[in-house]
Structures are given as C-alpha cells and as structure tokens.
Amino acid sequence: MNDTPISAADRHRKATELLPWYVNGTLGADETAWIEAHLAQCPECQKELAFERGMHANLPESAPLPDADAGWAAMLERMQEAPVPVPADEPAAPSGHGNVVALRPRTFLRRPIPLGWAMAAQAAAIVLMVGGSQLGLVRSSGEHEYHALASPSQTGAANMLVMFQPDLREADLRRILLSNRAELIGGPNASGAYQLRFAPGTLTGAMTRLRADPRVTMAQPIDGDGR
Amino acid sequence: MVAFETLYRIYHPRLARFLMRIASRQHIIEDVINETMMVVWQKADAFNGQSKLSTWIFAIAYRTAMKSLRRNGEPMEDKEANERASEDASPEDEVAREHRRALLTSAMKALSADHRTVIELTYFHEMGYREISEIMDCPVDTVKTRMFHARRHLRRCLPGSAPDWL
C-alpha cells in the first residue's frame, strides 16, 4: 500500500460511489479495471459489493403495469385534440391559416406546407426513431414483437431516409436515384419515406445534393450506432 | 401513425415501470406517459441524435413527472414509509426475503423522487451514470452523490448484513 491515508480515503470513496454502476455493467473498461484493482485489496468494498448485488437482484417489482392498449386509445384521443406538431424552436402558425402550418422538420425545409404533408414529415421522424429501435438502439421490453419499419435489407442496410414531393413522377425519382448512385432498399412506407443506400464515402455529398433539390423534402441519414 | 404506435408500445412498459417508482397514483402515471409521448410525437424532429433515443424520451418523462408531482401535490418523500421501514427492521426479519423486499419497497418510498429516480434507472433500467445525468439534467457528480445517499438510507432501513441479500 503506497497510498497516503488521504488518497486511500479518496480512492475508497470513489470506489464506493462507482459500485452500483460496476454491478450493472455500465462502467467503461478503465473504470472497471480500476475498481476491480481496488476491490481486490479492500474488504469493506467487497462487503459493499455484496450488498449492491443484493440490491440489484432484489429491487422489488412495482405494482402491475398499466394497460398499454388503454393507454394507446387515450393517446389517440389526445392526439386528435392536440395541435398539429410544431418544432420547439418554431413559433406556431398564426390562426386563420386554414390547414397550413409552418413546420420545419430539418433546417432544409422552411416553407409553409400543407397539413397532411406536415403530418407525414413528422411521421417520418418517428419512423427514424422506430428504425433505431429495430436496429437495437432501444432495448425492447420483450413483451411485444414488431416487424421492422425501417430495417436493413438482406443485401445491405439503408443509410438514408428520403422523402420526395408527393407529385414527383416516377421517372424523375428514378433519375434522382441514378444520378446519386442510390440503391432503393425499401419504401415507400405509409409516410411516403424511402430507405436508400448510398455507397460508402458518398453519403455526405449525396445528402447535400438531395437537400438542395427542391423535389426532395427530407433527406436524413440513418445513424447506425444510435448516438 | 403505425410507426408511432410501435414506438408507443415499445416505450409504454418501460416508462410505466420507471414512473411507478417515482409517482404512486395510477392516473398520474398514465397521464405522464401520454404527455411524454405527446411531446415525442410533436417534437420528433427536434431529436437530433446526439443522445440515445431512450435517454431523450426518459428525460422528457422525468421532467414531465416532476412537473406533475408538483402540480398534483403528491409527496416527493414519504416520511411515514421511512418510519415504517425503521420500525420493521429487526433481526428476526433477516431470513424472510419477501419481507426484505417489502422493507425495501417501503424504504424506497421514503426517498425523495430524485433519489428514487437514480436508484430505479441504475438498478432496473441498468443505465450508466452519464446517461442518468443527461436524463436528470444534472452533473455526473450529483448523480453519484444522490446514489450514495440513497444507498446509505436504504442500508440504514434494512436489517442484517450484506450476504443476507444473496
């Protein structure tokens, strides 16, 4: 033991603080190695570790969970009564605009757009989230099974979600895909979003071109690592 | 809408589990879940992917729950539960695991909502301290300190030595 009494106390306090996250396995490699070294020579922390493991294993279940079906039914009612989705950094459309709302799904979409399209764009953002869930970015509860809404194809994962003007002709869509060397992986889904795959190294350039194209209303990379 | 329903159903049990530890009234829990998911629906485009999706949604749920608790006047801390736990903590109880769980439940209720949140996110949802600090919008050291004090409180309320838990 080369530690001075003070530094030993500090190390002990630090180890005690970190123990819960050592037990739940979320510490990084460095902290894990550090705490294991401390545990090896600290009987007090070893006792504390046993307590922590007991806590972790015995945390009582709460009462039965509320019913998700009933919750979803209430949610639907609530959504019908709620105002149209408006981003936090965007003031709501002034009244008297009928079914037009100022919606800005991303910085590249700044014009007032029809309500239906606004909802579709909002839904596309949700699709991205669910896609993330299906790709393992969200731990599933294990109580439900869902089919993937934005899951990768067998040949290669989509790396961008793209939406086009609703009246875009098929020939134009094809030209956009070819000129950007994009591969169609899936879609359109219910929101009108297509899952595309771009060759490695071309993604950023393609995204810039697509976002500059007035026929494209959304071009959002699908982030594979969940960060 | 199908995608949102999917997201809703993925998160409903997780948020319910989390919120039941913070708030006790059923109608508040259901209300907070739907208020949280309404924010997710309305601000989906504001999610910039800098944090994990679960962190973002749990942070909304935490803020919504705290507001709701204040609005509804629900006690953030149950002093009576603390006393119940202390009174019950006699050596005779050491062998009864179920009784221990009851004590633990009672001891948990005596904690503040912030302390319960840290315990719940760590032990049940198995989150790291950085993620918890993002959800609670507080420094990492505050998370560690809250956990430290929460554990000390729980230990005080529970009889027996550590190996009895195993």
CSV table of C-alpha atoms in Angstrom, one decimal:
chain,number,residue,atom,x,y,z
A,1,MET,CA,0.0,0.0,0.0
A,2,ASN,CA,1.8,3.1,-1.2
A,3,ASP,CA,-1.2,5.4,-0.8
A,4,THR,CA,-1.2,8.1,1.7
A,5,PRO,CA,-4.1,7.9,4.2
A,6,ILE,CA,-5.9,10.8,2.4
A,7,SER,CA,-5.6,9.4,-1.1
A,8,ALA,CA,-6.6,6.0,0.2
A,9,ALA,CA,-9.8,7.5,1.6
A,10,ASP,CA,-10.5,9.3,-1.6
A,11,ARG,CA,-10.0,6.1,-3.6
A,12,HIS,CA,-12.3,4.3,-1.3
A,13,ARG,CA,-15.0,7.0,-1.6
A,14,LYS,CA,-14.6,6.9,-5.4
A,15,ALA,CA,-14.9,3.1,-5.4
A,16,THR,CA,-18.0,3.2,-3.2
A,17,GLU,CA,-19.6,5.7,-5.5
A,18,LEU,CA,-18.9,3.7,-8.6
A,19,LEU,CA,-20.0,0.3,-7.2
A,20,PRO,CA,-23.7,0.5,-8.4
A,21,TRP,CA,-22.6,1.0,-12.0
A,22,TYR,CA,-19.9,-1.6,-11.7
A,23,VAL,CA,-22.7,-4.0,-10.7
A,24,ASN,CA,-25.0,-3.0,-13.6
A,25,GLY,CA,-22.1,-3.3,-16.0
A,26,THR,CA,-22.1,0.2,-17.4
A,27,LEU,CA,-18.7,1.4,-16.4
A,28,GLY,CA,-16.0,1.8,-19.1
A,29,ALA,CA,-13.1,-0.5,-19.3
A,30,ASP,CA,-10.7,1.9,-17.5
A,31,GLU,CA,-13.1,2.4,-14.5
A,32,THR,CA,-13.9,-1.3,-14.4
A,33,ALA,CA,-10.2,-2.2,-14.2
A,34,TRP,CA,-9.6,0.5,-11.6
A,35,ILE,CA,-12.5,-0.6,-9.4
A,36,GLU,CA,-11.5,-4.3,-9.6
A,37,ALA,CA,-8.0,-3.5,-8.5
A,38,HIS,CA,-9.4,-1.6,-5.6
A,39,LEU,CA,-11.9,-4.3,-4.7
A,40,ALA,CA,-9.0,-6.9,-4.6
A,41,GLN,CA,-7.5,-5.1,-1.7
A,42,CYS,CA,-10.5,-3.5,0.1
A,43,PRO,CA,-12.6,-5.9,2.3
A,44,GLU,CA,-15.0,-3.1,3.1
A,45,CYS,CA,-15.8,-2.5,-0.6
A,46,GLN,CA,-16.1,-6.3,-1.1
A,47,LYS,CA,-18.9,-6.2,1.6
A,48,GLU,CA,-20.4,-3.2,-0.1
A,49,LEU,CA,-20.3,-5.1,-3.4
A,50,ALA,CA,-22.3,-8.0,-2.0
A,51,PHE,CA,-24.9,-5.5,-0.7
A,52,GLU,CA,-25.1,-3.9,-4.1
A,53,ARG,CA,-25.6,-7.2,-5.9
A,54,GLY,CA,-28.4,-8.0,-3.4
A,55,MET,CA,-30.0,-4.6,-4.2
A,56,HIS,CA,-29.7,-5.1,-7.9
A,57,ALA,CA,-31.2,-8.6,-7.7
A,58,ASN,CA,-33.9,-7.8,-5.2
A,59,LEU,CA,-35.2,-4.5,-6.2
A,60,PRO,CA,-38.9,-5.1,-5.8
A,61,GLU,CA,-41.2,-5.1,-8.8
A,62,SER,CA,-43.7,-2.3,-8.8
A,63,ALA,CA,-47.4,-2.9,-8.9
A,64,PRO,CA,-48.8,-4.4,-12.2
A,65,LEU,CA,-48.1,-2.1,-15.1
A,66,PRO,CA,-50.9,-0.1,-16.7
A,67,ASP,CA,-52.5,-1.4,-19.8
A,68,ALA,CA,-50.8,-0.3,-23.0
A,69,ASP,CA,-53.9,-0.8,-25.1
A,70,ALA,CA,-55.9,1.5,-22.9
A,71,GLY,CA,-53.0,3.9,-22.9
A,72,TRP,CA,-52.8,3.9,-26.7
A,73,ALA,CA,-56.6,4.5,-27.0
A,74,ALA,CA,-56.3,7.5,-24.7
A,75,MET,CA,-53.3,8.7,-26.7
A,76,LEU,CA,-55.2,8.6,-30.0
A,77,GLU,CA,-57.9,10.8,-28.5
A,78,ARG,CA,-55.4,13.1,-27.2
A,79,MET,CA,-53.6,13.4,-30.5
A,80,GLN,CA,-56.9,14.2,-32.3
A,81,GLU,CA,-57.4,17.1,-29.9
A,82,ALA,CA,-53.9,18.3,-29.9
A,83,PRO,CA,-52.5,21.0,-32.2
A,84,VAL,CA,-50.5,20.0,-35.2
A,85,PRO,CA,-46.9,19.1,-34.5
A,86,VAL,CA,-44.7,22.2,-34.4
A,87,PRO,CA,-41.0,22.1,-33.7
A,88,ALA,CA,-39.9,23.6,-30.4
A,89,ASP,CA,-37.8,26.3,-32.0
A,90,GLU,CA,-40.6,27.3,-34.4
A,91,PRO,CA,-43.5,29.5,-33.4
A,92,ALA,CA,-46.9,28.1,-34.1
A,93,ALA,CA,-48.6,29.1,-37.3
A,94,PRO,CA,-50.9,32.1,-36.7
A,95,SER,CA,-54.5,31.4,-36.6
A,96,GLY,CA,-56.5,31.9,-39.8
A,97,HIS,CA,-54.1,29.9,-42.0
A,98,GLY,CA,-56.6,27.1,-42.5
A,99,ASN,CA,-54.9,23.8,-42.9
A,100,VAL,CA,-51.4,25.2,-43.5
A,101,VAL,CA,-48.8,25.0,-40.8
A,102,ALA,CA,-45.2,26.2,-40.6
A,103,LEU,CA,-43.3,23.1,-40.0
A,104,ARG,CA,-39.6,22.7,-40.2
A,105,PRO,CA,-38.6,19.0,-40.0
A,106,ARG,CA,-35.0,20.0,-40.6
A,107,THR,CA,-33.3,23.2,-41.5
A,108,PHE,CA,-33.6,22.5,-45.2
A,109,LEU,CA,-37.4,22.6,-45.1
A,110,ARG,CA,-38.6,26.1,-44.3
A,111,ARG,CA,-41.7,26.8,-46.3
A,112,PRO,CA,-45.2,26.6,-45.1
A,113,ILE,CA,-46.6,23.2,-46.2
A,114,PRO,CA,-50.0,21.6,-46.2
A,115,LEU,CA,-51.1,20.0,-43.0
A,116,GLY,CA,-51.2,16.4,-44.4
A,117,TRP,CA,-47.6,16.7,-45.6
A,118,ALA,CA,-46.6,18.2,-42.3
A,119,MET,CA,-48.0,15.2,-40.5
A,120,ALA,CA,-46.2,12.9,-43.0
A,121,ALA,CA,-42.9,14.6,-42.3
A,122,GLN,CA,-43.5,14.3,-38.6
A,123,ALA,CA,-44.3,10.7,-39.0
A,124,ALA,CA,-41.1,10.2,-40.9
A,125,ALA,CA,-39.1,11.5,-38.0
A,126,ILE,CA,-40.9,8.9,-35.9
A,127,VAL,CA,-40.1,6.2,-38.4
A,128,LEU,CA,-36.5,7.1,-38.0
A,129,MET,CA,-36.8,6.6,-34.2
A,130,VAL,CA,-38.6,3.3,-34.6
A,131,GLY,CA,-36.0,2.3,-37.2
A,132,GLY,CA,-33.4,3.0,-34.5
A,133,SER,CA,-35.4,0.8,-32.1
A,134,GLN,CA,-35.5,-2.0,-34.5
A,135,LEU,CA,-31.7,-1.7,-35.1
A,136,GLY,CA,-31.2,-2.3,-31.5
A,137,LEU,CA,-30.7,1.3,-30.3
A,138,VAL,CA,-33.6,0.9,-27.9
A,139,ARG,CA,-33.9,-2.0,-25.7
A,140,SER,CA,-37.2,-3.8,-26.3
A,141,SER,CA,-39.4,-4.5,-23.4
A,142,GLY,CA,-39.6,-8.1,-24.6
A,143,GLU,CA,-43.4,-8.0,-24.2
A,144,HIS,CA,-44.2,-7.2,-27.8
A,145,GLU,CA,-42.8,-8.2,-31.2
A,146,TYR,CA,-43.0,-5.8,-34.1
A,147,HIS,CA,-42.0,-6.0,-37.6
A,148,ALA,CA,-39.3,-3.6,-38.7
A,149,LEU,CA,-40.5,-0.4,-40.3
A,150,ALA,CA,-37.1,0.8,-41.3
A,151,SER,CA,-35.0,-2.3,-41.0
A,152,PRO,CA,-32.0,-3.0,-43.2
A,153,SER,CA,-32.4,-5.2,-46.2
A,154,GLN,CA,-30.7,-8.6,-46.6
A,155,THR,CA,-28.2,-7.2,-49.1
A,156,GLY,CA,-27.2,-4.0,-47.3
A,157,ALA,CA,-28.6,-1.6,-44.7
A,158,ALA,CA,-30.3,1.6,-45.8
A,159,ASN,CA,-28.2,4.6,-44.7
A,160,MET,CA,-30.6,7.4,-45.6
A,161,LEU,CA,-34.3,8.0,-45.3
A,162,VAL,CA,-35.6,10.2,-48.1
A,163,MET,CA,-39.0,11.8,-48.9
A,164,PHE,CA,-39.9,13.4,-52.2
A,165,GLN,CA,-42.6,15.9,-53.2
A,166,PRO,CA,-45.8,13.9,-53.3
A,167,ASP,CA,-46.4,14.7,-57.0
A,168,LEU,CA,-43.0,13.7,-58.2
A,169,ARG,CA,-43.1,11.5,-61.3
A,170,GLU,CA,-41.6,8.0,-61.2
A,171,ALA,CA,-39.2,8.8,-64.0
A,172,ASP,CA,-37.8,11.8,-62.0
A,173,LEU,CA,-37.5,9.7,-58.9
A,174,ARG,CA,-35.5,7.2,-60.9
A,175,ARG,CA,-33.2,9.9,-62.3
A,176,ILE,CA,-32.5,11.2,-58.8
A,177,LEU,CA,-31.6,7.8,-57.6
A,178,LEU,CA,-29.4,7.1,-60.6
A,179,SER,CA,-27.6,10.4,-60.5
A,180,ASN,CA,-26.8,9.9,-56.8
A,181,ARG,CA,-25.9,6.2,-57.3
A,182,ALA,CA,-28.5,5.4,-54.7
A,183,GLU,CA,-29.9,1.9,-54.2
A,184,LEU,CA,-33.5,1.6,-53.2
A,185,ILE,CA,-33.7,-0.7,-50.1
A,186,GLY,CA,-37.3,-0.1,-49.1
A,187,GLY,CA,-40.3,2.0,-49.2
A,188,PRO,CA,-42.3,4.0,-49.7
A,189,ASN,CA,-43.8,3.4,-46.2
A,190,ALA,CA,-47.1,4.8,-45.0
A,191,SER,CA,-45.4,8.2,-44.6
A,192,GLY,CA,-44.0,8.2,-48.1
A,193,ALA,CA,-40.4,7.7,-46.9
A,194,TYR,CA,-37.9,5.7,-49.0
A,195,GLN,CA,-35.0,3.8,-47.5
A,196,LEU,CA,-32.0,4.3,-49.6
A,197,ARG,CA,-28.4,3.1,-49.5
A,198,PHE,CA,-25.5,5.1,-50.8
A,199,ALA,CA,-22.0,3.8,-51.4
A,200,PRO,CA,-19.5,4.3,-48.6
A,201,GLY,CA,-17.9,7.8,-48.9
A,202,THR,CA,-20.7,9.2,-51.0
A,203,LEU,CA,-23.3,9.7,-48.2
A,204,THR,CA,-22.4,13.3,-47.2
A,205,GLY,CA,-22.2,14.5,-50.8
A,206,ALA,CA,-25.5,12.8,-51.7
A,207,MET,CA,-27.2,14.3,-48.7
A,208,THR,CA,-26.1,17.8,-49.6
A,209,ARG,CA,-27.3,17.4,-53.2
A,210,LEU,CA,-30.6,15.9,-52.1
A,211,ARG,CA,-31.3,18.6,-49.6
A,212,ALA,CA,-30.6,21.2,-52.2
A,213,ASP,CA,-33.0,19.6,-54.6
A,214,PRO,CA,-36.5,21.2,-54.4
A,215,ARG,CA,-38.1,17.9,-55.3
A,216,VAL,CA,-36.7,16.3,-52.1
A,217,THR,CA,-38.4,17.3,-48.9
A,218,MET,CA,-36.4,15.2,-46.5
A,219,ALA,CA,-33.0,13.5,-46.6
A,220,GLN,CA,-32.0,12.1,-43.2
A,221,PRO,CA,-29.1,9.8,-42.7
A,222,ILE,CA,-29.9,6.7,-40.6
A,223,ASP,CA,-27.4,6.6,-37.9
A,224,GLY,CA,-26.2,3.1,-37.3
A,225,ASP,CA,-24.7,3.5,-33.9
A,226,GLY,CA,-27.5,5.2,-32.1
A,227,ARG,CA,-25.6,8.2,-31.0
B,1,MET,CA,-49.1,6.6,-37.3
B,2,VAL,CA,-48.2,2.9,-37.4
B,3,ALA,CA,-44.6,3.8,-36.6
B,4,PHE,CA,-45.6,6.0,-33.7
B,5,GLU,CA,-47.9,3.3,-32.3
B,6,THR,CA,-44.9,0.9,-32.4
B,7,LEU,CA,-42.7,3.4,-30.6
B,8,TYR,CA,-45.5,4.0,-28.1
B,9,ARG,CA,-45.9,0.3,-27.4
B,10,ILE,CA,-42.1,-0.2,-27.0
B,11,TYR,CA,-41.9,2.6,-24.5
B,12,HIS,CA,-45.1,2.2,-22.6
B,13,PRO,CA,-44.0,-0.6,-20.3
B,14,ARG,CA,-40.5,0.9,-19.8
B,15,LEU,CA,-41.9,4.4,-18.9
B,16,ALA,CA,-44.6,2.8,-16.8
B,17,ARG,CA,-42.1,0.9,-14.8
B,18,PHE,CA,-39.9,4.0,-14.4
B,19,LEU,CA,-42.8,6.3,-13.4
B,20,MET,CA,-44.4,3.9,-11.0
B,21,ARG,CA,-41.2,4.2,-8.9
B,22,ILE,CA,-41.4,8.0,-8.9
B,23,ALA,CA,-45.2,8.5,-8.6
B,24,SER,CA,-47.7,6.3,-6.8
B,25,ARG,CA,-51.0,7.4,-8.2
B,26,GLN,CA,-52.1,5.4,-11.2
B,27,HIS,CA,-53.8,8.2,-13.1
B,28,ILE,CA,-50.7,10.4,-12.7
B,29,ILE,CA,-48.6,7.7,-14.2
B,30,GLU,CA,-50.9,7.1,-17.2
B,31,ASP,CA,-51.1,10.9,-17.7
B,32,VAL,CA,-47.4,11.4,-17.6
B,33,ILE,CA,-46.8,8.5,-20.1
B,34,ASN,CA,-49.1,10.1,-22.6
B,35,GLU,CA,-47.9,13.6,-22.0
B,36,THR,CA,-44.4,12.3,-22.6
B,37,MET,CA,-45.3,10.5,-25.8
B,38,MET,CA,-47.2,13.6,-27.0
B,39,VAL,CA,-44.0,15.6,-26.7
B,40,VAL,CA,-42.2,12.8,-28.6
B,41,TRP,CA,-44.8,13.0,-31.3
B,42,GLN,CA,-44.8,16.7,-31.6
B,43,LYS,CA,-41.1,17.3,-31.3
B,44,ALA,CA,-39.8,14.2,-33.1
B,45,ASP,CA,-37.9,16.3,-35.5
B,46,ALA,CA,-36.1,18.1,-32.6
B,47,PHE,CA,-34.5,14.8,-31.6
B,48,ASN,CA,-31.0,15.4,-33.1
B,49,GLY,CA,-29.5,12.0,-32.3
B,50,GLN,CA,-26.8,13.5,-30.1
B,51,SER,CA,-28.0,11.3,-27.3
B,52,LYS,CA,-29.6,7.9,-27.4
B,53,LEU,CA,-33.3,7.9,-28.1
B,54,SER,CA,-34.1,6.3,-24.8
B,55,THR,CA,-32.2,9.0,-23.0
B,56,TRP,CA,-34.2,11.7,-24.8
B,57,ILE,CA,-37.5,10.0,-24.0
B,58,PHE,CA,-36.7,9.3,-20.4
B,59,ALA,CA,-35.5,12.9,-19.9
B,60,ILE,CA,-38.9,14.1,-21.2
B,61,ALA,CA,-40.7,11.6,-18.9
B,62,TYR,CA,-38.6,12.7,-15.9
B,63,ARG,CA,-39.3,16.4,-16.5
B,64,THR,CA,-43.0,15.7,-17.1
B,65,ALA,CA,-43.2,13.6,-13.9
B,66,MET,CA,-41.5,16.2,-11.7
B,67,LYS,CA,-43.9,18.9,-13.0
B,68,SER,CA,-46.9,16.6,-12.5
B,69,LEU,CA,-45.8,15.8,-8.9
B,70,ARG,CA,-45.6,19.4,-8.1
B,71,ARG,CA,-48.9,20.2,-9.7
B,72,ASN,CA,-50.7,17.4,-8.1
B,73,GLY,CA,-49.2,18.0,-4.7
B,74,GLU,CA,-48.0,14.4,-4.4
B,75,PRO,CA,-45.5,13.9,-1.7
B,76,MET,CA,-42.0,13.8,-3.1
B,77,GLU,CA,-40.9,12.0,0.0
B,78,ASP,CA,-42.9,9.6,2.3
B,79,LYS,CA,-41.7,10.2,5.8
B,80,GLU,CA,-44.1,7.6,7.2
B,81,ALA,CA,-42.6,4.9,5.0
B,82,ASN,CA,-39.3,5.7,6.4
B,83,GLU,CA,-40.5,5.2,9.9
B,84,ARG,CA,-42.3,2.0,9.0
B,85,ALA,CA,-39.1,0.6,7.5
B,86,SER,CA,-37.1,1.5,10.5
B,87,GLU,CA,-39.6,0.0,12.9
B,88,ASP,CA,-39.7,-3.2,11.0
B,89,ALA,CA,-36.0,-3.6,10.7
B,90,SER,CA,-35.5,-6.1,13.4
B,91,PRO,CA,-33.0,-9.0,13.3
B,92,GLU,CA,-35.9,-11.5,13.3
B,93,ASP,CA,-36.7,-10.5,9.7
B,94,GLU,CA,-33.3,-11.4,8.4
B,95,VAL,CA,-34.3,-14.7,6.9
B,96,ALA,CA,-37.5,-13.6,5.2
B,97,ARG,CA,-36.6,-12.5,1.7
B,98,GLU,CA,-40.2,-11.4,0.9
B,99,HIS,CA,-40.3,-9.4,4.0
B,100,ARG,CA,-37.0,-7.8,3.0
B,101,ARG,CA,-38.5,-6.8,-0.3
B,102,ALA,CA,-41.4,-5.2,1.4
B,103,LEU,CA,-38.9,-3.3,3.6
B,104,LEU,CA,-37.0,-2.3,0.6
B,105,THR,CA,-40.2,-1.1,-1.1
B,106,SER,CA,-41.1,0.9,2.0
B,107,ALA,CA,-37.6,2.3,2.3
B,108,MET,CA,-37.6,3.3,-1.4
B,109,LYS,CA,-40.8,5.2,-0.8
B,110,ALA,CA,-39.1,7.2,1.9
B,111,LEU,CA,-36.6,8.5,-0.6
B,112,SER,CA,-37.1,11.7,-2.5
B,113,ALA,CA,-38.2,11.4,-6.1
B,114,ASP,CA,-34.8,12.3,-7.3
B,115,HIS,CA,-33.1,9.6,-5.2
B,116,ARG,CA,-35.7,7.0,-6.3
B,117,THR,CA,-35.1,8.0,-9.9
B,118,VAL,CA,-31.4,7.4,-9.7
B,119,ILE,CA,-31.9,4.0,-8.0
B,120,GLU,CA,-34.5,2.9,-10.5
B,121,LEU,CA,-32.6,4.0,-13.6
B,122,THR,CA,-29.4,2.3,-12.2
B,123,TYR,CA,-30.8,-1.0,-10.8
B,124,PHE,CA,-33.8,-1.7,-13.1
B,125,HIS,CA,-33.1,0.1,-16.3
B,126,GLU,CA,-29.4,-0.5,-16.0
B,127,MET,CA,-28.2,2.9,-17.2
B,128,GLY,CA,-24.8,4.4,-16.7
B,129,TYR,CA,-24.3,7.4,-14.6
B,130,ARG,CA,-23.6,9.7,-17.6
B,131,GLU,CA,-26.9,8.7,-19.2
B,132,ILE,CA,-28.7,9.3,-15.9
B,133,SER,CA,-27.1,12.8,-15.6
B,134,GLU,CA,-28.5,13.6,-19.1
B,135,ILE,CA,-31.9,12.4,-18.2
B,136,MET,CA,-32.0,14.4,-14.9
B,137,ASP,CA,-30.1,17.3,-16.5
B,138,CYS,CA,-27.6,17.5,-13.6
B,139,PRO,CA,-23.9,17.0,-13.3
B,140,VAL,CA,-22.5,13.5,-13.1
B,141,ASP,CA,-21.2,14.1,-9.6
B,142,THR,CA,-24.8,15.0,-8.5
B,143,VAL,CA,-26.0,11.6,-9.7
B,144,LYS,CA,-23.2,9.8,-7.8
B,145,THR,CA,-23.9,11.8,-4.7
B,146,ARG,CA,-27.7,11.1,-4.9
B,147,MET,CA,-26.9,7.4,-5.3
B,148,PHE,CA,-24.5,7.4,-2.4
B,149,HIS,CA,-27.1,9.0,-0.1
B,150,ALA,CA,-29.9,6.8,-1.3
B,151,ARG,CA,-27.9,3.7,-0.7
B,152,ARG,CA,-26.9,4.8,2.7
B,153,HIS,CA,-30.5,5.4,3.6
B,154,LEU,CA,-31.6,2.0,2.3
B,155,ARG,CA,-28.9,0.3,4.2
B,156,ARG,CA,-30.0,2.0,7.4
B,157,CYS,CA,-33.5,0.8,6.8
B,158,LEU,CA,-32.6,-2.8,6.1
B,159,PRO,CA,-31.6,-5.2,8.8
B,160,GLY,CA,-28.8,-7.8,8.6
B,161,SER,CA,-25.6,-7.9,6.8
B,162,ALA,CA,-24.9,-7.8,3.1
B,163,PRO,CA,-24.6,-11.5,2.4
B,164,ASP,CA,-28.1,-12.0,3.7
B,165,TRP,CA,-29.3,-10.5,0.4
B,166,LEU,CA,-27.7,-13.1,-1.7
